[in-house]
């Protein structure tokens, strides 16, 4: 089975801190994604990556950056955390064998910025 | 631009009742894909179904069924004889062929099944 692992289930940070959210997948998927989930808004795409060292902005990239140095790992970075970035963050991956395939999700990281 | 609307924020039913979750979508692409995901309390979204725009056949999988109607841009999900384990947040999502793997999600519907 595909496994997408997010390093932390819960995280509490202070305003202004630099925050790293880590995601690792073990199925050699080319595509990786970061979404944030907020009540009433569903999931919104922050960034995605089709290959190592490649990244593309999603719908809400402001305040975030990403890093993909290795195929299996996709990191989301909050350069200076703010309270409006308190949210559930979900990582996902999918193979590049065919577009529009289903995504495999991690269990999420609930980030609280105080 | 693509958009998915799930008008039902929360639904509560009693076990064994049937329940339908609504999903309405907007897209300008003629080739697109519709999905349903389930998010149980554990947090991990679980894939339920994927349907392409050229296949309007309804699908049944056990107690789950899906009704795809292009005429009304809807892709509704029905759970027959609901069970407590069906309690979760359900998301409808859309991807356009031109956008490849970029999924756009609806706001989600919280389903509570009471025993």
mmCIF file of C-alpha atoms in Angstrom:
data_model
loop_
_atom_site.group_PDB
_atom_site.id
_atom_site.type_symbol
_atom_site.label_atom_id
_atom_site.label_comp_id
_atom_site.label_asym_id
_atom_site.label_seq_id
_atom_site.Cartn_x
_atom_site.Cartn_y
_atom_site.Cartn_z
ATOM 1 C CA UNK A 1 0.000 0.000 0.000
ATOM 2 C CA UNK A 2 1.040 3.548 -0.656
ATOM 3 C CA UNK A 3 2.153 5.309 2.442
ATOM 4 C CA UNK A 4 2.291 9.062 2.774
ATOM 5 C CA UNK A 5 3.771 10.050 6.095
ATOM 6 C CA UNK A 6 3.638 13.485 7.649
ATOM 7 C CA UNK A 7 6.188 14.043 10.359
ATOM 8 C CA UNK A 8 3.900 15.573 12.992
ATOM 9 C CA UNK A 9 0.228 15.105 13.789
ATOM 10 C CA UNK A 10 0.046 18.218 15.958
ATOM 11 C CA UNK A 11 2.330 21.224 16.021
ATOM 12 C CA UNK A 12 2.216 24.420 18.050
ATOM 13 C CA UNK A 13 4.365 27.363 16.994
ATOM 14 C CA UNK A 14 4.685 31.016 17.834
ATOM 15 C CA UNK A 15 4.055 33.930 15.505
ATOM 16 C CA UNK A 16 7.148 34.758 13.488
ATOM 17 C CA UNK A 17 8.749 31.323 13.789
ATOM 18 C CA UNK A 18 10.002 29.482 10.736
ATOM 19 C CA UNK A 19 8.061 26.251 10.417
ATOM 20 C CA UNK A 20 8.875 23.131 8.440
ATOM 21 C CA UNK A 21 6.231 20.542 7.628
ATOM 22 C CA UNK A 22 7.678 17.335 6.252
ATOM 23 C CA UNK A 23 6.060 14.752 4.016
ATOM 24 C CA UNK A 24 7.509 11.470 2.772
ATOM 25 C CA UNK A 25 5.981 8.960 0.375
ATOM 26 C CA UNK A 26 7.276 5.472 -0.219
ATOM 27 C CA UNK A 27 5.834 4.576 -3.618
ATOM 28 C CA UNK A 28 8.150 6.458 -5.943
ATOM 29 C CA UNK A 29 5.424 8.901 -6.985
ATOM 30 C CA UNK A 30 6.428 11.795 -9.195
ATOM 31 C CA UNK A 31 3.701 14.178 -8.047
ATOM 32 C CA UNK A 32 3.392 15.624 -4.572
ATOM 33 C CA UNK A 33 0.997 18.210 -3.183
ATOM 34 C CA UNK A 34 0.384 20.377 -0.152
ATOM 35 C CA UNK A 35 -3.178 21.360 0.762
ATOM 36 C CA UNK A 36 -4.575 23.202 3.715
ATOM 37 C CA UNK A 37 -7.988 22.333 5.094
ATOM 38 C CA UNK A 38 -10.201 24.863 6.825
ATOM 39 C CA UNK A 39 -13.812 24.434 7.983
ATOM 40 C CA UNK A 40 -16.258 25.583 5.349
ATOM 41 C CA UNK A 41 -13.523 25.991 2.738
ATOM 42 C CA UNK A 42 -12.569 22.401 2.032
ATOM 43 C CA UNK A 43 -9.066 21.694 0.808
ATOM 44 C CA UNK A 44 -7.127 24.378 -0.991
ATOM 45 C CA UNK A 45 -3.957 23.715 -2.948
ATOM 46 C CA UNK A 46 -0.868 25.564 -1.717
ATOM 47 C CA UNK A 47 1.926 24.143 -3.873
ATOM 48 C CA UNK A 48 2.639 21.070 -5.923
ATOM 49 C CA UNK A 49 5.627 19.410 -7.513
ATOM 50 C CA UNK A 50 5.890 17.185 -10.572
ATOM 51 C CA UNK A 51 9.508 16.267 -10.101
ATOM 52 C CA UNK A 52 12.567 16.793 -7.977
ATOM 53 C CA UNK A 53 13.478 20.461 -7.673
ATOM 54 C CA UNK A 54 10.355 21.446 -9.556
ATOM 55 C CA UNK A 55 7.468 23.312 -7.967
ATOM 56 C CA UNK A 56 4.375 25.146 -9.023
ATOM 57 C CA UNK A 57 2.108 27.487 -7.144
ATOM 58 C CA UNK A 58 -1.345 26.369 -6.280
ATOM 59 C CA UNK A 59 -4.280 28.575 -5.406
ATOM 60 C CA UNK A 60 -3.006 30.015 -2.117
ATOM 61 C CA UNK A 61 0.829 30.099 -2.145
ATOM 62 C CA UNK A 62 1.253 33.392 -0.294
ATOM 63 C CA UNK A 63 3.244 33.011 2.897
ATOM 64 C CA UNK A 64 4.497 29.545 1.961
ATOM 65 C CA UNK A 65 7.398 27.992 0.116
ATOM 66 C CA UNK A 66 8.314 24.402 -0.653
ATOM 67 C CA UNK A 67 11.349 22.250 -1.179
ATOM 68 C CA UNK A 68 11.745 19.009 -3.050
ATOM 69 C CA UNK A 69 15.359 17.881 -3.010
ATOM 70 C CA UNK A 70 14.543 14.178 -3.174
ATOM 71 C CA UNK A 71 11.744 12.426 -4.983
ATOM 72 C CA UNK A 72 10.203 10.954 -1.861
ATOM 73 C CA UNK A 73 10.225 14.101 0.265
ATOM 74 C CA UNK A 74 8.231 17.311 -0.097
ATOM 75 C CA UNK A 75 8.585 20.006 2.538
ATOM 76 C CA UNK A 76 6.286 22.935 3.204
ATOM 77 C CA UNK A 77 7.909 25.968 4.757
ATOM 78 C CA UNK A 78 6.270 28.843 6.566
ATOM 79 C CA UNK A 79 8.978 31.506 6.561
ATOM 80 C CA UNK A 80 7.356 33.559 9.309
ATOM 81 C CA UNK A 81 4.317 31.877 10.775
ATOM 82 C CA UNK A 82 1.218 33.950 11.357
ATOM 83 C CA UNK A 83 -1.997 33.191 13.217
ATOM 84 C CA UNK A 84 -3.971 32.987 9.977
ATOM 85 C CA UNK A 85 -1.857 30.002 9.023
ATOM 86 C CA UNK A 86 -3.383 27.972 11.833
ATOM 87 C CA UNK A 87 -4.905 25.087 9.898
ATOM 88 C CA UNK A 88 -4.808 21.402 9.021
ATOM 89 C CA UNK A 89 -2.136 20.712 6.417
ATOM 90 C CA UNK A 90 -2.463 17.689 4.188
ATOM 91 C CA UNK A 91 0.210 16.213 1.973
ATOM 92 C CA UNK A 92 -0.647 14.005 -0.996
ATOM 93 C CA UNK A 93 1.089 12.152 -3.783
ATOM 94 C CA UNK A 94 0.200 10.490 -7.062
ATOM 95 C CA UNK A 95 2.003 8.641 -9.832
ATOM 96 C CA UNK A 96 2.708 10.281 -13.143
ATOM 97 C CA UNK A 97 1.650 7.235 -15.116
ATOM 98 C CA UNK A 98 -1.583 8.957 -16.063
ATOM 99 C CA UNK A 99 -2.962 12.403 -15.293
ATOM 100 C CA UNK A 100 -6.020 12.947 -13.173
ATOM 101 C CA UNK A 101 -5.409 9.863 -11.103
ATOM 102 C CA UNK A 102 -6.443 9.657 -7.497
ATOM 103 C CA UNK A 103 -4.316 11.204 -4.804
ATOM 104 C CA UNK A 104 -2.941 9.372 -1.784
ATOM 105 C CA UNK A 105 -3.080 11.449 1.369
ATOM 106 C CA UNK A 106 -1.205 11.584 4.627
ATOM 107 C CA UNK A 107 -3.019 11.897 7.959
ATOM 108 C CA UNK A 108 -2.421 15.619 8.174
ATOM 109 C CA UNK A 109 -0.643 18.023 10.500
ATOM 110 C CA UNK A 110 -2.777 20.268 12.678
ATOM 111 C CA UNK A 111 -0.733 23.438 13.042
ATOM 112 C CA UNK A 112 -1.581 26.035 15.654
ATOM 113 C CA UNK A 113 0.199 29.380 15.486
ATOM 114 C CA UNK A 114 -0.093 31.360 18.706
ATOM 115 C CA UNK B 1 -12.479 28.267 -13.683
ATOM 116 C CA UNK B 2 -13.328 25.031 -11.991
ATOM 117 C CA UNK B 3 -15.496 25.004 -8.911
ATOM 118 C CA UNK B 4 -17.165 22.428 -6.705
ATOM 119 C CA UNK B 5 -20.108 23.184 -4.440
ATOM 120 C CA UNK B 6 -21.290 20.976 -1.616
ATOM 121 C CA UNK B 7 -24.258 22.883 -0.254
ATOM 122 C CA UNK B 8 -24.878 20.566 2.695
ATOM 123 C CA UNK B 9 -22.560 21.544 5.506
ATOM 124 C CA UNK B 10 -23.698 18.850 7.915
ATOM 125 C CA UNK B 11 -26.165 15.979 7.809
ATOM 126 C CA UNK B 12 -27.343 13.865 10.718
ATOM 127 C CA UNK B 13 -29.149 10.571 10.215
ATOM 128 C CA UNK B 14 -30.072 7.569 12.275
ATOM 129 C CA UNK B 15 -28.463 4.253 11.494
ATOM 130 C CA UNK B 16 -30.047 2.344 8.595
ATOM 131 C CA UNK B 17 -31.386 5.481 6.996
ATOM 132 C CA UNK B 18 -30.391 6.260 3.408
ATOM 133 C CA UNK B 19 -28.562 9.529 2.867
ATOM 134 C CA UNK B 20 -27.574 11.477 -0.246
ATOM 135 C CA UNK B 21 -24.686 13.904 -0.363
ATOM 136 C CA UNK B 22 -24.968 16.523 -3.081
ATOM 137 C CA UNK B 23 -22.183 17.782 -5.321
ATOM 138 C CA UNK B 24 -22.490 20.389 -8.068
ATOM 139 C CA UNK B 25 -19.529 21.354 -10.216
ATOM 140 C CA UNK B 26 -18.535 24.009 -12.732
ATOM 141 C CA UNK B 27 -15.999 23.597 -15.498
ATOM 142 C CA UNK B 28 -15.370 24.873 -19.008
ATOM 143 C CA UNK B 29 -13.422 21.812 -19.998
ATOM 144 C CA UNK B 30 -15.191 19.050 -21.898
ATOM 145 C CA UNK B 31 -12.906 16.434 -20.408
ATOM 146 C CA UNK B 32 -12.810 16.333 -16.651
ATOM 147 C CA UNK B 33 -12.777 13.950 -13.723
ATOM 148 C CA UNK B 34 -14.909 13.826 -10.619
ATOM 149 C CA UNK B 35 -13.942 12.267 -7.316
ATOM 150 C CA UNK B 36 -15.343 11.507 -3.909
ATOM 151 C CA UNK B 37 -13.127 11.171 -0.846
ATOM 152 C CA UNK B 38 -13.973 10.200 2.710
ATOM 153 C CA UNK B 39 -12.162 11.694 5.686
ATOM 154 C CA UNK B 40 -12.732 9.716 8.874
ATOM 155 C CA UNK B 41 -11.733 11.122 12.286
ATOM 156 C CA UNK B 42 -8.207 9.783 11.764
ATOM 157 C CA UNK B 43 -7.716 12.579 9.234
ATOM 158 C CA UNK B 44 -6.468 10.703 6.185
ATOM 159 C CA UNK B 45 -8.577 11.209 3.074
ATOM 160 C CA UNK B 46 -9.628 7.928 1.529
ATOM 161 C CA UNK B 47 -10.410 7.682 -2.160
ATOM 162 C CA UNK B 48 -13.896 6.373 -2.955
ATOM 163 C CA UNK B 49 -14.500 6.877 -6.667
ATOM 164 C CA UNK B 50 -13.222 8.558 -9.826
ATOM 165 C CA UNK B 51 -15.434 9.216 -12.799
ATOM 166 C CA UNK B 52 -14.579 10.805 -16.145
ATOM 167 C CA UNK B 53 -16.869 13.170 -18.009
ATOM 168 C CA UNK B 54 -17.615 10.695 -20.782
ATOM 169 C CA UNK B 55 -18.959 8.028 -18.504
ATOM 170 C CA UNK B 56 -22.396 8.915 -17.191
ATOM 171 C CA UNK B 57 -23.265 5.463 -16.003
ATOM 172 C CA UNK B 58 -24.287 5.338 -12.398
ATOM 173 C CA UNK B 59 -22.106 3.207 -10.205
ATOM 174 C CA UNK B 60 -22.852 1.036 -7.223
ATOM 175 C CA UNK B 61 -20.333 -0.379 -4.813
ATOM 176 C CA UNK B 62 -21.937 -2.205 -1.916
ATOM 177 C CA UNK B 63 -23.947 0.342 0.056
ATOM 178 C CA UNK B 64 -22.473 3.227 -1.918
ATOM 179 C CA UNK B 65 -23.854 4.553 -5.184
ATOM 180 C CA UNK B 66 -23.108 7.551 -7.336
ATOM 181 C CA UNK B 67 -25.387 9.436 -9.699
ATOM 182 C CA UNK B 68 -23.579 11.465 -12.363
ATOM 183 C CA UNK B 69 -25.745 13.849 -14.408
ATOM 184 C CA UNK B 70 -23.996 16.152 -16.856
ATOM 185 C CA UNK B 71 -27.258 17.945 -17.629
ATOM 186 C CA UNK B 72 -27.358 19.325 -14.099
ATOM 187 C CA UNK B 73 -23.573 19.250 -13.474
ATOM 188 C CA UNK B 74 -24.079 17.050 -10.468
ATOM 189 C CA UNK B 75 -22.318 14.033 -9.032
ATOM 190 C CA UNK B 76 -24.307 12.931 -6.000
ATOM 191 C CA UNK B 77 -23.346 10.222 -3.556
ATOM 192 C CA UNK B 78 -25.855 7.984 -1.778
ATOM 193 C CA UNK B 79 -25.194 5.726 1.175
ATOM 194 C CA UNK B 80 -27.850 3.077 1.641
ATOM 195 C CA UNK B 81 -28.607 1.731 5.111
ATOM 196 C CA UNK B 82 -26.094 4.021 6.771
ATOM 197 C CA UNK B 83 -23.885 2.785 9.589
ATOM 198 C CA UNK B 84 -22.081 4.546 12.407
ATOM 199 C CA UNK B 85 -18.765 3.823 10.644
ATOM 200 C CA UNK B 86 -19.944 6.010 7.771
ATOM 201 C CA UNK B 87 -19.599 9.063 10.015
ATOM 202 C CA UNK B 88 -16.959 11.223 8.375
ATOM 203 C CA UNK B 89 -16.409 14.286 6.256
ATOM 204 C CA UNK B 90 -17.036 13.636 2.585
ATOM 205 C CA UNK B 91 -15.415 15.677 -0.144
ATOM 206 C CA UNK B 92 -16.324 15.962 -3.783
ATOM 207 C CA UNK B 93 -13.515 17.077 -6.097
ATOM 208 C CA UNK B 94 -12.915 17.946 -9.746
ATOM 209 C CA UNK B 95 -9.891 17.939 -12.014
ATOM 210 C CA UNK B 96 -9.778 19.149 -15.579
ATOM 211 C CA UNK B 97 -7.837 17.288 -18.232
ATOM 212 C CA UNK B 98 -5.932 20.432 -19.100
ATOM 213 C CA UNK B 99 -4.800 20.846 -15.480
ATOM 214 C CA UNK B 100 -3.603 17.297 -15.048
ATOM 215 C CA UNK B 101 -3.343 16.419 -11.411
ATOM 216 C CA UNK B 102 -4.688 19.613 -9.905
ATOM 217 C CA UNK B 103 -7.730 18.696 -7.844
ATOM 218 C CA UNK B 104 -10.234 21.302 -6.713
ATOM 219 C CA UNK B 105 -12.284 20.305 -3.687
ATOM 220 C CA UNK B 106 -15.677 21.249 -2.399
ATOM 221 C CA UNK B 107 -16.107 22.485 1.165
ATOM 222 C CA UNK B 108 -17.066 19.031 2.382
ATOM 223 C CA UNK B 109 -20.152 17.583 4.067
ATOM 224 C CA UNK B 110 -20.001 16.317 7.626
ATOM 225 C CA UNK B 111 -22.080 13.166 7.966
ATOM 226 C CA UNK B 112 -23.086 12.038 11.449
ATOM 227 C CA UNK B 113 -24.734 8.657 11.751
ATOM 228 C CA UNK B 114 -26.296 8.008 15.136
ATOM 229 C CA UNK B 115 -27.032 4.578 16.531
#
